[in-house]
CSV table of C-alpha atoms in Angstrom, one decimal:
chain,number,residue,atom,x,y,z
Z,1,MET,CA,0.1,-0.4,0.0
Z,2,GLU,CA,1.3,3.8,-0.5
Z,3,THR,CA,2.8,5.0,2.2
Z,4,SER,CA,3.6,8.7,0.5
Z,5,ILE,CA,2.3,11.6,1.3
Z,6,ASP,CA,-0.9,12.2,-0.7
Z,7,TRP,CA,-0.6,15.8,-2.8
Z,8,ILE,CA,-2.8,17.8,-4.8
Z,9,PRO,CA,-1.2,19.6,-7.8
Z,10,ALA,CA,-0.3,23.1,-7.3
Z,11,GLY,CA,-2.9,25.6,-8.5
Z,12,ARG,CA,-5.7,22.7,-8.5
Z,13,THR,CA,-9.0,24.4,-7.9
Z,14,PHE,CA,-12.3,22.8,-7.7
Z,15,GLY,CA,-15.8,24.1,-9.0
Z,16,PHE,CA,-19.2,22.9,-7.4
Z,17,ASP,CA,-19.7,19.7,-9.1
Z,18,GLU,CA,-16.8,18.3,-7.9
Z,19,LEU,CA,-17.6,19.2,-4.2
Z,20,VAL,CA,-21.3,18.5,-4.3
Z,21,PHE,CA,-23.0,14.9,-4.4
Z,22,TRP,CA,-26.7,13.9,-4.5
Z,23,LYS,CA,-28.7,11.4,-6.1
Z,24,GLY,CA,-28.9,11.0,-9.9
Z,25,LYS,CA,-25.8,13.8,-10.6
Z,26,GLY,CA,-25.2,13.7,-14.2
Z,27,SER,CA,-28.4,13.3,-15.3
Z,28,LEU,CA,-30.5,15.4,-12.6
Z,29,PRO,CA,-29.4,18.6,-12.5
Z,30,PHE,CA,-28.7,20.1,-8.8
Z,31,ASN,CA,-31.3,23.1,-9.3
Z,32,SER,CA,-33.8,19.8,-9.7
Z,33,ALA,CA,-32.6,18.0,-6.8
Z,34,ALA,CA,-33.1,20.8,-4.4
Z,35,ALA,CA,-36.9,20.4,-3.9
Z,36,ARG,CA,-36.4,16.7,-2.7
Z,37,ILE,CA,-33.5,17.6,-0.2
Z,38,ASP,CA,-34.3,17.3,3.7
Z,39,THR,CA,-31.2,16.7,4.5
Z,40,ILE,CA,-27.7,18.5,3.8
Z,41,VAL,CA,-24.6,16.6,4.8
Z,42,LEU,CA,-21.1,18.5,5.0
Z,43,GLY,CA,-17.8,17.0,5.5
Z,44,PRO,CA,-15.3,19.3,6.7
Z,45,HIS,CA,-12.6,17.1,7.3
Z,46,ALA,CA,-13.4,14.4,4.7
Z,47,GLY,CA,-10.2,15.8,2.7
Z,48,ALA,CA,-7.0,14.5,3.4
Z,49,ARG,CA,-4.8,15.5,0.5
Z,50,LEU,CA,-2.1,18.3,1.4
Z,51,PRO,CA,-2.1,20.9,-2.0
Z,52,ALA,CA,1.4,21.3,-2.8
Z,53,GLU,CA,1.8,24.7,-2.1
Z,54,LEU,CA,2.5,23.6,1.2
Z,55,GLN,CA,5.4,21.0,0.3
Z,56,PRO,CA,8.3,23.1,1.1
Z,57,PHE,CA,6.7,23.6,5.0
Z,58,VAL,CA,5.2,19.9,5.9
Z,59,ASP,CA,7.3,17.6,8.1
Z,60,PRO,CA,10.0,15.3,6.5
Z,61,ALA,CA,8.5,12.2,8.6
Z,62,LEU,CA,5.0,13.4,7.8
Z,63,THR,CA,4.0,9.9,6.1
Z,64,ARG,CA,0.5,8.9,4.5
Z,65,ARG,CA,-1.1,7.3,7.3
Z,66,LYS,CA,-0.3,10.4,10.0
Z,67,GLN,CA,-1.9,12.2,7.2
Z,68,TYR,CA,-4.8,10.6,7.1
Z,69,ASP,CA,-5.7,10.0,10.8
Z,70,TYR,CA,-5.2,13.8,11.3
Z,71,SER,CA,-8.3,14.0,8.7
Z,72,ASP,CA,-12.0,12.0,8.7
Z,73,ALA,CA,-11.2,10.8,5.1
Z,74,ILE,CA,-13.5,7.7,5.9
Z,75,THR,CA,-16.3,10.5,5.4
Z,76,SER,CA,-15.8,11.4,2.0
Z,77,PRO,CA,-16.5,7.8,0.2
Z,78,LEU,CA,-19.2,7.6,3.3
Z,79,GLY,CA,-21.0,11.1,2.4
Z,80,ARG,CA,-20.8,10.2,-1.2
Z,81,ALA,CA,-22.4,6.7,-1.2
Z,82,TRP,CA,-25.2,8.3,1.7
Z,83,ALA,CA,-26.1,10.9,-0.7
Z,84,ALA,CA,-26.5,8.4,-3.5
Z,85,ALA,CA,-28.0,5.9,-1.8
Z,86,ASP,CA,-30.7,8.4,-0.7
Z,87,PRO,CA,-32.9,10.8,-2.6
Z,88,ALA,CA,-33.5,13.1,0.4
Z,89,VAL,CA,-29.7,13.8,1.0
Z,90,ILE,CA,-26.9,16.0,-0.4
Z,91,PHE,CA,-23.5,15.9,0.5
Z,92,VAL,CA,-21.0,18.6,0.1
Z,93,GLU,CA,-17.2,17.5,0.8
Z,94,CYS,CA,-13.9,20.2,1.6
Z,95,PRO,CA,-11.4,19.1,-0.6
Z,96,HIS,CA,-8.3,19.9,1.1
Z,97,SER,CA,-6.4,19.0,4.7
Z,98,ARG,CA,-7.8,20.6,7.1
Z,99,VAL,CA,-4.6,22.3,7.8
Z,100,VAL,CA,-5.2,24.6,5.5
Z,101,LEU,CA,-8.2,26.4,7.3
Z,102,ASP,CA,-10.1,24.0,9.5
Z,103,PRO,CA,-14.0,24.8,8.4
Z,104,ASN,CA,-15.2,23.2,11.3
Z,105,ARG,CA,-13.3,25.9,13.1
Z,106,ALA,CA,-14.3,29.6,13.7
Z,107,PRO,CA,-12.7,31.9,11.6
Z,108,PRO,CA,-10.2,33.5,12.7
Z,109,ALA,CA,-9.4,37.3,13.2
Z,110,ASP,CA,-5.5,36.4,12.0
Z,111,ALA,CA,-4.7,33.0,11.6
Z,112,MET,CA,-0.8,33.4,11.2
Z,113,SER,CA,-0.9,35.1,14.5
Z,114,SER,CA,-2.3,32.3,15.8
Z,115,LEU,CA,-0.5,29.7,14.5
Z,116,ARG,CA,2.6,31.3,15.5
Z,117,GLU,CA,1.5,31.0,19.3
Z,118,PHE,CA,0.1,27.4,18.6
Z,119,PHE,CA,4.2,26.8,17.8
Z,120,ARG,CA,5.3,29.1,20.8
Z,121,ARG,CA,3.0,26.7,23.0
Z,122,LEU,CA,3.7,23.8,21.8
Z,123,GLU,CA,7.3,24.0,22.2
Z,124,ARG,CA,5.9,24.4,26.0
Z,125,LEU,CA,4.2,21.0,25.7
Z,126,ARG,CA,7.3,19.5,24.9
Z,127,ALA,CA,9.0,20.6,27.7
Z,128,ASP,CA,6.3,19.4,30.1
Z,129,GLU,CA,3.8,21.9,30.5
Z,130,SER,CA,0.2,21.8,30.6
Z,131,VAL,CA,-1.1,23.9,28.0
Z,132,SER,CA,-4.2,24.3,25.7
Z,133,PHE,CA,-4.4,25.2,22.2
Z,134,ALA,CA,-8.3,25.7,22.3
Z,135,GLY,CA,-9.2,28.8,20.0
Z,136,ILE,CA,-5.9,28.9,18.1
Z,137,ASP,CA,-5.8,25.7,15.9
Z,138,ALA,CA,-7.6,26.9,13.0
Z,139,ILE,CA,-4.6,26.0,11.4
Z,140,ARG,CA,-3.1,23.0,13.6
Z,141,PRO,CA,0.5,22.1,12.8
Z,142,ILE,CA,0.3,18.9,14.8
Z,143,THR,CA,-2.2,15.8,14.0
Z,144,PHE,CA,-4.0,14.8,17.3
Z,145,SER,CA,-1.7,12.7,18.3
Z,146,GLY,CA,1.0,14.7,18.4
Z,147,GLU,CA,2.6,14.1,14.9
Z,148,ALA,CA,3.8,17.2,12.9
Z,149,VAL,CA,2.9,18.3,9.7
Z,150,LEU,CA,3.7,21.8,9.4
Z,151,THR,CA,7.6,22.9,10.2
Z,152,PRO,CA,8.0,25.6,12.1
Z,153,PRO,CA,9.7,28.5,10.2
Z,154,ALA,CA,12.9,29.8,11.4
Z,155,THR,CA,13.0,32.7,9.5
Z,156,GLU,CA,10.3,36.2,8.7
Z,157,ALA,CA,11.2,35.1,4.9
Z,158,GLN,CA,10.2,31.4,5.8
Z,159,TRP,CA,6.8,32.9,8.0
Z,160,ALA,CA,6.1,34.7,4.8
Z,161,GLY,CA,6.3,31.9,2.5
Z,162,LEU,CA,4.5,29.6,4.7
Z,163,ALA,CA,1.8,32.6,5.1
Z,164,ALA,CA,1.4,32.9,1.1
Z,165,ALA,CA,1.3,28.9,0.4
Z,166,LEU,CA,-1.5,29.0,3.2
Z,167,ALA,CA,-3.3,31.4,1.4
Z,168,ALA,CA,-3.2,30.3,-1.6
Z,169,GLY,CA,-4.4,26.6,-0.9
Z,170,ARG,CA,-7.2,28.6,1.2
Z,171,LYS,CA,-8.3,30.0,-1.9
Z,172,LEU,CA,-8.4,27.1,-3.5
Z,173,GLY,CA,-10.3,24.3,-1.5
Z,174,HIS,CA,-11.1,25.9,2.1
Z,175,ASP,CA,-13.1,28.5,0.2
Z,176,ARG,CA,-15.0,26.7,-2.3
Z,177,TYR,CA,-15.7,24.4,0.0
Z,178,ARG,CA,-17.8,27.3,2.1
Z,179,ASP,CA,-19.3,28.8,-1.0
Z,180,ALA,CA,-20.3,25.3,-1.9
Z,181,CYS,CA,-22.4,24.9,1.7
Z,182,ASN,CA,-23.9,28.1,1.2
Z,183,ARG,CA,-25.0,27.7,-2.1
Z,184,VAL,CA,-26.3,24.7,-1.4
Z,185,ILE,CA,-28.2,25.3,2.0
Z,186,ASP,CA,-29.6,29.0,0.6
Z,187,ALA,CA,-31.2,26.9,-2.7
Z,188,VAL,CA,-32.3,23.7,-0.2
Z,189,LEU,CA,-33.9,26.3,1.6
Z,190,ASP,CA,-35.9,28.3,-1.5
Z,191,ALA,CA,-37.2,25.0,-2.9
Z,192,ARG,CA,-38.6,23.5,0.2
Z,193,PRO,CA,-41.8,24.5,1.5
Z,194,LYS,CA,-41.8,26.6,4.9
Z,195,ASP,CA,-43.0,24.3,6.6
Z,196,ALA,CA,-41.1,21.6,5.2
Z,197,ALA,CA,-38.3,19.7,7.2
Z,198,LEU,CA,-34.6,20.8,6.8
Z,199,LEU,CA,-31.7,19.5,8.5
Z,200,VAL,CA,-27.9,20.3,8.4
Z,201,VAL,CA,-25.8,17.4,9.1
Z,202,GLY,CA,-22.1,17.8,10.2
Z,203,LEU,CA,-20.2,14.5,9.5
Z,204,HIS,CA,-17.3,13.5,11.2
Z,205,ASP,CA,-15.5,10.5,12.8
Z,206,THR,CA,-12.9,9.8,15.6
Z,207,MET,CA,-11.1,6.8,16.6
Z,208,ASN,CA,-10.9,6.2,20.3
Z,209,THR,CA,-6.7,5.6,20.4
Z,210,LYS,CA,-4.0,7.7,19.0
Z,211,MET,CA,-0.7,7.0,17.0
Z,212,ARG,CA,2.2,5.1,19.0
Z,213,ALA,CA,5.8,6.1,17.7
Z,214,ASP,CA,5.6,3.2,15.0
Z,215,GLY,CA,2.3,4.1,13.4
Z,216,ALA,CA,0.3,1.8,15.3
Z,217,LEU,CA,-3.0,3.5,16.5
Z,218,VAL,CA,-3.3,1.5,19.7
Z,219,VAL,CA,-2.5,4.5,22.6
Z,220,GLU,CA,-5.7,4.5,24.1
Z,221,ARG,CA,-7.5,8.0,24.8
Z,222,PRO,CA,-8.6,8.9,28.2
Z,223,VAL,CA,-12.1,7.6,29.4
Z,224,ALA,CA,-13.4,10.6,29.7
Z,225,ASP,CA,-12.6,11.5,25.9
Z,226,ARG,CA,-13.9,8.0,24.3
Z,227,LEU,CA,-16.6,7.6,22.0
Z,228,PRO,CA,-19.7,5.1,22.3
Z,229,THR,CA,-19.4,2.4,20.0
Z,230,LEU,CA,-21.2,3.8,17.0
Z,231,VAL,CA,-22.0,7.4,17.1
Z,232,ASN,CA,-21.7,10.6,19.3
Z,233,PHE,CA,-24.4,13.3,18.2
Z,234,GLY,CA,-23.6,17.1,19.2
Z,235,ASN,CA,-26.3,19.6,19.3
Z,236,LYS,CA,-24.9,21.8,21.7
Z,237,GLY,CA,-26.7,20.5,24.6
Z,238,ASP,CA,-26.4,18.3,27.4
Z,239,ALA,CA,-26.5,14.5,28.0
Z,240,GLN,CA,-29.9,14.2,26.8
Z,241,GLY,CA,-30.0,17.4,24.0
Z,242,GLU,CA,-31.7,20.0,26.3
Z,243,TYR,CA,-29.8,23.7,26.8
Z,244,GLU,CA,-27.1,23.9,28.5
Z,245,SER,CA,-25.1,26.8,28.6
Z,246,GLU,CA,-25.4,27.9,24.8
Z,247,PRO,CA,-28.0,27.5,21.9
Z,248,LEU,CA,-28.6,24.7,20.7
Z,249,SER,CA,-28.5,24.1,17.3
Z,250,LEU,CA,-30.9,21.3,17.0
Z,251,GLY,CA,-34.4,21.5,19.6
Z,252,ALA,CA,-34.0,18.5,21.9
Z,253,ALA,CA,-36.9,16.8,21.3
Z,254,PRO,CA,-35.9,16.1,17.3
Z,255,MET,CA,-32.7,15.6,18.7
Z,256,ARG,CA,-33.4,12.9,20.3
Z,257,ARG,CA,-36.0,11.5,17.6
Z,258,ILE,CA,-32.7,11.2,15.2
Z,259,ALA,CA,-30.8,9.1,18.0
Z,260,GLU,CA,-34.2,6.9,18.2
Z,261,ALA,CA,-34.3,6.4,14.0
Z,262,TRP,CA,-30.6,6.0,14.1
Z,263,ALA,CA,-31.0,2.9,17.1
Z,264,TYR,CA,-33.8,1.5,14.4
Z,265,GLY,CA,-31.6,2.1,11.4
Z,266,PHE,CA,-28.4,0.4,13.0
Z,267,LYS,CA,-30.7,-2.4,14.4
Z,268,LEU,CA,-29.8,-1.5,17.9
Z,269,ASP,CA,-32.3,-2.9,20.4
Z,270,ALA,CA,-32.7,-0.9,23.9
Z,271,ALA,CA,-29.5,-2.6,25.8
Z,272,ALA,CA,-26.7,-1.9,22.7
Z,273,VAL,CA,-28.1,2.4,22.8
Z,274,GLY,CA,-26.7,3.0,26.0
Z,275,ARG,CA,-23.2,1.5,24.5
Z,276,ALA,CA,-23.8,3.1,20.9
Z,277,VAL,CA,-25.2,5.8,21.3
Z,278,SER,CA,-24.6,9.3,23.4
Z,279,LEU,CA,-25.6,13.1,23.1
Z,280,ASN,CA,-23.0,15.6,23.5
Z,281,HIS,CA,-20.5,13.7,25.3
Z,282,PRO,CA,-17.7,13.4,24.3
Z,283,TYR,CA,-18.1,16.0,21.3
Z,284,LYS,CA,-21.0,18.8,21.6
Z,285,GLY,CA,-20.6,19.9,18.1
Z,286,GLY,CA,-18.1,22.4,16.2
Z,287,TYR,CA,-18.0,25.8,14.6
Z,288,GLU,CA,-20.3,24.5,11.4
Z,289,ILE,CA,-23.1,23.4,12.9
Z,290,GLY,CA,-23.3,26.6,15.1
Z,291,HIS,CA,-23.2,28.6,12.6
Z,292,TYR,CA,-25.8,27.1,10.0
Z,293,GLY,CA,-27.9,26.3,13.4
Z,294,GLU,CA,-28.2,30.0,13.6
Z,295,VAL,CA,-28.7,30.3,9.9
Z,296,LEU,CA,-31.5,27.6,9.8
Z,297,ALA,CA,-32.9,29.5,12.7
Z,298,ALA,CA,-33.1,33.0,11.3
Z,299,SER,CA,-35.1,31.5,8.4
Z,300,GLN,CA,-37.5,31.2,10.9
Z,301,ARG,CA,-39.1,28.0,9.8
Z,302,PRO,CA,-40.5,25.4,12.6
Z,303,ARG,CA,-38.6,22.3,11.2
Z,304,VAL,CA,-35.0,23.1,10.8
Z,305,GLY,CA,-31.7,22.7,12.7
Z,306,ALA,CA,-28.3,21.4,12.5
Z,307,PHE,CA,-26.4,18.6,14.5
Z,308,GLN,CA,-22.9,17.0,14.3
Z,309,VAL,CA,-22.3,13.2,14.2
Z,310,GLU,CA,-19.2,12.1,15.1
Z,311,PHE,CA,-19.0,8.1,14.3
Z,312,LEU,CA,-16.4,6.0,15.8
Z,313,ARG,CA,-13.9,5.6,12.9
Z,314,GLU,CA,-13.5,1.9,14.1
Z,315,ALA,CA,-17.3,1.4,13.2
Z,316,LEU,CA,-17.0,2.7,9.4
Z,317,LEU,CA,-13.5,1.8,8.6
Z,318,GLY,CA,-15.0,-2.0,9.6
Z,319,PRO,CA,-12.6,-4.5,11.6
Z,320,ARG,CA,-10.1,-5.7,8.4
Z,321,ALA,CA,-8.8,-2.0,8.3
Z,322,THR,CA,-9.0,-1.7,11.8
Z,323,ALA,CA,-6.7,-4.3,12.6
Z,324,HIS,CA,-4.5,-3.2,9.7
Z,325,LEU,CA,-4.0,0.2,11.8
Z,326,GLN,CA,-3.1,-1.4,14.8
Z,327,GLN,CA,-0.4,-2.4,13.7
Z,328,PRO,CA,3.2,-0.7,13.1
Z,329,GLY,CA,2.9,1.1,9.5
Z,330,ALA,CA,2.8,4.1,7.3
Z,331,ASP,CA,-0.2,3.3,4.8
Z,332,TRP,CA,-3.6,3.6,5.1
Z,333,PRO,CA,-5.9,0.9,3.8
Z,334,GLU,CA,-8.6,0.8,1.1
Z,335,VAL,CA,-12.1,1.5,1.9
Z,336,ASP,CA,-13.9,-1.8,2.8
Z,337,GLU,CA,-16.5,-1.3,0.3
Z,338,ALA,CA,-19.1,-4.1,1.9
Z,339,HIS,CA,-18.7,-2.7,5.4
Z,340,LEU,CA,-19.6,0.7,4.5
Z,341,LYS,CA,-22.4,0.0,2.3
Z,342,ALA,CA,-24.2,-1.8,5.4
Z,343,VAL,CA,-23.2,1.2,7.3
Z,344,VAL,CA,-25.1,3.1,4.2
Z,345,THR,CA,-28.1,1.0,4.4
Z,346,SER,CA,-28.7,1.9,7.7
Z,347,LEU,CA,-28.1,5.4,7.0
Z,348,VAL,CA,-31.2,5.6,4.5
Z,349,GLU,CA,-33.6,3.2,6.9
Z,350,ALA,CA,-32.5,5.6,10.0
Z,351,GLY,CA,-34.2,8.3,7.1
Z,352,GLN,CA,-36.9,6.6,6.3
Z,353,TRP,CA,-38.0,6.3,9.6
Z,354,LEU,CA,-37.5,9.1,10.7
Z,355,ARG,CA,-39.5,10.7,7.8
Z,356,THR,CA,-42.4,8.5,8.0
């Protein structure tokens, strides 16, 4: 399997049709499909590839496994397959790795100042200080296992070069993704009746293990950070989906009903649900669902909202690919198509249950 970095050629930009997927795409125009859509799925971390503009600044020890572990790469084939199987679902994916600029972080006032501060705190962390990267990781130069993605510039000229490369990458990928998200949401709102349901879903995944020095994904997360065996839903609330400290992106009752629909779709009995599904633990949801929750609330429609889906990555990879990643290595396994198809079938059944 391939172990080298997965690059996007320099200057490569992405059009709307390359980022947006719906059932019948190729024969059914987007504007014709918009009226039937009730679920807009966003994949802000679906892209793992790095724009070649960043090549001079990428750590030489980065491998494809580190690169893909840093992303939610399995959400790309999942989101595309989900949209291809359910005519009421549309999927929008970001083509670039989150290192260019994370679409699920609030847009920073000064991205480069935040990045400089990140590197300063990283030095302190490596000196055994306790630090937080919250609020400064819209450009995150390390993976969540602590593996280096970008090398810290040594001179002001290098800082200027990195800033230019990141800005170029942002225009080529991140900005095109955000434009596509906005266009899809606006078009679907315009095409749908005022009383029709509309959900925006932030699609993510996380492993319950981090990477060891040899590439094996076997270092267990602290218990408080672990996902249930299938999925965590986030609507900015508490463990029942109720208001806690910030506005809900989706009401508590519809959030719980969605969890019930997924339990049906994934054939979870009452005993399994408690292990397999959680609300707002360990993740309440990030920037996108808060932002688009506000957009939908401002539309003053009665049956709209946004929520985050954080799959346990192992549940999407399947046992074979998971076992492969638990061994030392620098590659990333191929998608288990049969396993992913079964996940999509469950998602479609959950959607059908919810609509009836």
